[in-house]
Amino acid sequence: ILNVEQSPQSLHVQEGDSTNFTCSFPSSNFYALHWYRWETAKSPEALFVMTLNGDEKKKGRISATLNTKEGYSYLYIKGSQPEDSATYLCAFSTGTASKLTFGTGTRLQVTL
Amino acid sequence: EPEVTQTPSHQVTQMGQEVILRCVPISNHLYFYWYRQILGQKVEFLVSFYNNEISEKSEIFDDQFSVERPDGSNFTLKIRSTKLEDSAMYFCASSVGLSPGVEGAFFGQGTRLTVV
């Protein structure tokens, strides 16, 4: 059974704070690690898909790193804004078009 | 920007009734999926569909569930006789699948199914 864990479950930060979340996943049969941003009443939005050990990806103020040998990924948000408030999901896949196995998500709330 | 669309956004049904959840995947995508999230739990995989047949399904996807691609654009999930525990947010997703790059899956907004 593949188990993907995320921490913390929820996080409340002030505008301008930088923050990071963790996703841990099985290191065997690894193909890709996906990060999604999910706002209430909207579609989960793909942020990053990473496949190689040591991968680092960046999109504006959000970046992610990947360690496939030890089975973890970090998502960083620099200078959090209220519009960053969302649930951040990570998911693990074992093939190009295989199913995604999701973590529980980290719920981020950014206040002024 | 192309997107996955799902209808309806909310569905309330009586226990034992059949429901059909509808999805229009992104047009050039080849793989289609259904996931669901019961309130407070993880998003969980139900089924994947490729080349007009199921390619993988989870233990949740029992005989009460079926999927169909009745025409070139729609992808449906049918639950034959709904139970209270089927209440969840159901997500449709699609992916190119055969791309040498890794795009991941694109998700719809979900259908909130409430069984009463």
CSV table of N, CA, C and O in Angstrom, one decimal, chain A residues 17-21 35-39 45-48 50 56-65 73-81 83-89 108 110:
chain,number,residue,atom,x,y,z
A,17,ASP,N,5.1,36.4,5.4
A,17,ASP,CA,5.9,35.3,6.0
A,17,ASP,C,6.3,34.3,4.9
A,17,ASP,O,5.5,34.2,3.9
A,18,SER,N,7.4,33.7,5.0
A,18,SER,CA,7.7,32.6,4.1
A,18,SER,C,7.4,31.3,4.9
A,18,SER,O,7.5,31.2,6.1
A,19,THR,N,7.0,30.3,4.1
A,19,THR,CA,6.6,29.0,4.7
A,19,THR,C,7.0,27.8,3.9
A,19,THR,O,7.3,28.0,2.7
A,20,ASN,N,7.0,26.7,4.5
A,20,ASN,CA,7.2,25.5,3.7
A,20,ASN,C,6.5,24.3,4.3
A,20,ASN,O,6.1,24.2,5.4
A,21,PHE,N,6.2,23.3,3.4
A,21,PHE,CA,5.4,22.1,3.7
A,21,PHE,C,6.3,20.9,3.3
A,21,PHE,O,7.1,21.0,2.4
A,35,TRP,N,2.7,18.3,-7.3
A,35,TRP,CA,2.1,19.3,-6.3
A,35,TRP,C,0.9,20.0,-7.0
A,35,TRP,O,1.0,20.5,-8.1
A,36,TYR,N,-0.2,20.1,-6.2
A,36,TYR,CA,-1.4,20.8,-6.7
A,36,TYR,C,-1.8,21.8,-5.6
A,36,TYR,O,-1.6,21.6,-4.4
A,37,ARG,N,-2.4,22.9,-6.2
A,37,ARG,CA,-2.9,23.9,-5.3
A,37,ARG,C,-4.4,23.9,-5.5
A,37,ARG,O,-4.9,24.0,-6.6
A,38,TRP,N,-5.2,23.8,-4.4
A,38,TRP,CA,-6.6,23.6,-4.5
A,38,TRP,C,-7.3,24.6,-3.7
A,38,TRP,O,-7.3,24.6,-2.5
A,39,GLU,N,-8.0,25.6,-4.4
A,39,GLU,CA,-8.8,26.6,-3.7
A,39,GLU,C,-10.2,26.0,-3.7
A,39,GLU,O,-10.7,25.4,-4.6
A,45,GLU,N,-5.2,22.8,-9.1
A,45,GLU,CA,-4.4,23.3,-10.2
A,45,GLU,C,-3.0,22.7,-10.0
A,45,GLU,O,-2.4,22.8,-9.0
A,46,ALA,N,-2.5,22.2,-11.1
A,46,ALA,CA,-1.1,21.6,-11.1
A,46,ALA,C,-0.1,22.7,-10.9
A,46,ALA,O,-0.1,23.7,-11.7
A,47,LEU,N,0.8,22.6,-9.9
A,47,LEU,CA,1.9,23.5,-9.7
A,47,LEU,C,3.2,23.0,-10.3
A,47,LEU,O,3.8,23.6,-11.1
A,48,PHE,N,3.5,21.8,-9.9
A,48,PHE,CA,4.8,21.2,-10.4
A,48,PHE,C,4.6,19.7,-10.5
A,48,PHE,O,3.9,19.0,-9.8
A,50,MET,N,7.6,16.7,-10.7
A,50,MET,CA,9.0,16.5,-10.7
A,50,MET,C,9.3,15.0,-10.7
A,50,MET,O,8.6,14.2,-10.2
A,56,GLU,N,14.6,20.8,-8.8
A,56,GLU,CA,14.1,22.0,-8.1
A,56,GLU,C,13.3,22.8,-9.2
A,56,GLU,O,13.8,23.0,-10.3
A,57,LYS,N,12.0,23.2,-8.8
A,57,LYS,CA,11.2,23.9,-9.7
A,57,LYS,C,10.7,25.1,-9.1
A,57,LYS,O,10.5,25.2,-7.8
A,58,LYS,N,10.4,26.2,-9.9
A,58,LYS,CA,10.0,27.4,-9.3
A,58,LYS,C,8.9,28.0,-10.2
A,58,LYS,O,9.0,28.0,-11.5
A,59,LYS,N,7.9,28.7,-9.6
A,59,LYS,CA,6.9,29.3,-10.3
A,59,LYS,C,6.5,30.6,-9.5
A,59,LYS,O,5.8,30.5,-8.5
A,60,GLY,N,7.1,31.7,-9.9
A,60,GLY,CA,6.9,32.9,-9.1
A,60,GLY,C,7.5,32.8,-7.7
A,60,GLY,O,8.7,32.5,-7.5
A,61,ARG,N,6.6,32.9,-6.7
A,61,ARG,CA,7.1,32.9,-5.3
A,61,ARG,C,7.1,31.5,-4.7
A,61,ARG,O,7.5,31.3,-3.6
A,62,ILE,N,6.7,30.5,-5.5
A,62,ILE,CA,6.5,29.1,-5.0
A,62,ILE,C,7.6,28.3,-5.7
A,62,ILE,O,7.9,28.4,-6.9
A,63,SER,N,8.3,27.5,-4.9
A,63,SER,CA,9.3,26.6,-5.4
A,63,SER,C,9.2,25.2,-4.7
A,63,SER,O,8.5,25.1,-3.7
A,64,ALA,N,9.8,24.2,-5.3
A,64,ALA,CA,9.7,22.9,-4.7
A,64,ALA,C,11.0,22.1,-5.0
A,64,ALA,O,11.7,22.4,-6.0
A,65,THR,N,11.3,21.2,-4.1
A,65,THR,CA,12.5,20.4,-4.3
A,65,THR,C,12.1,18.9,-4.1
A,65,THR,O,11.0,18.6,-3.6
A,73,SER,N,9.6,15.6,-0.5
A,73,SER,CA,9.6,16.8,-1.3
A,73,SER,C,9.2,18.0,-0.4
A,73,SER,O,8.3,17.8,0.5
A,74,TYR,N,9.8,19.2,-0.6
A,74,TYR,CA,9.4,20.4,0.1
A,74,TYR,C,8.8,21.4,-0.9
A,74,TYR,O,9.2,21.5,-2.0
A,75,LEU,N,7.7,22.0,-0.4
A,75,LEU,CA,7.2,23.1,-1.2
A,75,LEU,C,7.4,24.4,-0.3
A,75,LEU,O,7.1,24.4,0.9
A,76,TYR,N,7.9,25.4,-1.0
A,76,TYR,CA,8.3,26.7,-0.3
A,76,TYR,C,7.4,27.8,-0.9
A,76,TYR,O,7.3,27.9,-2.1
A,77,ILE,N,6.9,28.7,0.0
A,77,ILE,CA,6.2,29.9,-0.5
A,77,ILE,C,7.0,31.1,0.1
A,77,ILE,O,7.0,31.2,1.4
A,78,LYS,N,7.5,31.9,-0.7
A,78,LYS,CA,8.2,33.1,-0.2
A,78,LYS,C,7.3,34.3,-0.1
A,78,LYS,O,6.6,34.6,-1.1
A,79,GLY,N,7.3,35.0,1.0
A,79,GLY,CA,6.5,36.2,1.1
A,79,GLY,C,5.0,35.9,0.8
A,79,GLY,O,4.4,36.4,-0.1
A,80,SER,N,4.4,35.1,1.7
A,80,SER,CA,3.0,34.6,1.5
A,80,SER,C,2.0,35.8,1.3
A,80,SER,O,2.2,36.8,2.0
A,81,GLN,N,1.1,35.6,0.4
A,81,GLN,CA,0.0,36.6,0.2
A,81,GLN,C,-1.3,36.0,0.5
A,81,GLN,O,-1.5,34.7,0.4
A,83,GLU,N,-3.8,35.6,-1.3
A,83,GLU,CA,-4.3,34.8,-2.4
A,83,GLU,C,-3.6,33.4,-2.4
A,83,GLU,O,-4.0,32.5,-3.2
A,84,ASP,N,-2.6,33.2,-1.6
A,84,ASP,CA,-1.9,31.9,-1.5
A,84,ASP,C,-2.7,30.9,-0.6
A,84,ASP,O,-2.4,29.7,-0.6
A,85,SER,N,-3.7,31.5,0.0
A,85,SER,CA,-4.6,30.6,0.9
A,85,SER,C,-5.2,29.5,0.1
A,85,SER,O,-6.0,29.8,-0.9
A,86,ALA,N,-5.0,28.3,0.4
A,86,ALA,CA,-5.5,27.2,-0.4
A,86,ALA,C,-5.0,25.9,0.4
A,86,ALA,O,-4.3,25.9,1.3
A,87,THR,N,-5.5,24.8,-0.2
A,87,THR,CA,-5.0,23.5,0.3
A,87,THR,C,-3.9,23.0,-0.7
A,87,THR,O,-4.2,23.0,-1.9
A,88,TYR,N,-2.8,22.6,-0.3
A,88,TYR,CA,-1.7,22.2,-1.1
A,88,TYR,C,-1.6,20.7,-1.0
A,88,TYR,O,-1.3,20.1,0.1
A,89,LEU,N,-1.8,20.0,-2.2
A,89,LEU,CA,-1.8,18.6,-2.2
A,89,LEU,C,-0.5,18.1,-2.9
A,89,LEU,O,-0.1,18.6,-3.9
A,108,LEU,N,-3.3,26.0,4.0
A,108,LEU,CA,-2.6,27.2,4.3
A,108,LEU,C,-3.6,28.4,4.4
A,108,LEU,O,-4.4,28.6,3.4
A,110,VAL,N,-3.5,32.5,4.9
A,110,VAL,CA,-2.6,33.7,5.0
A,110,VAL,C,-3.5,34.9,5.3
A,110,VAL,O,-4.4,35.2,4.6
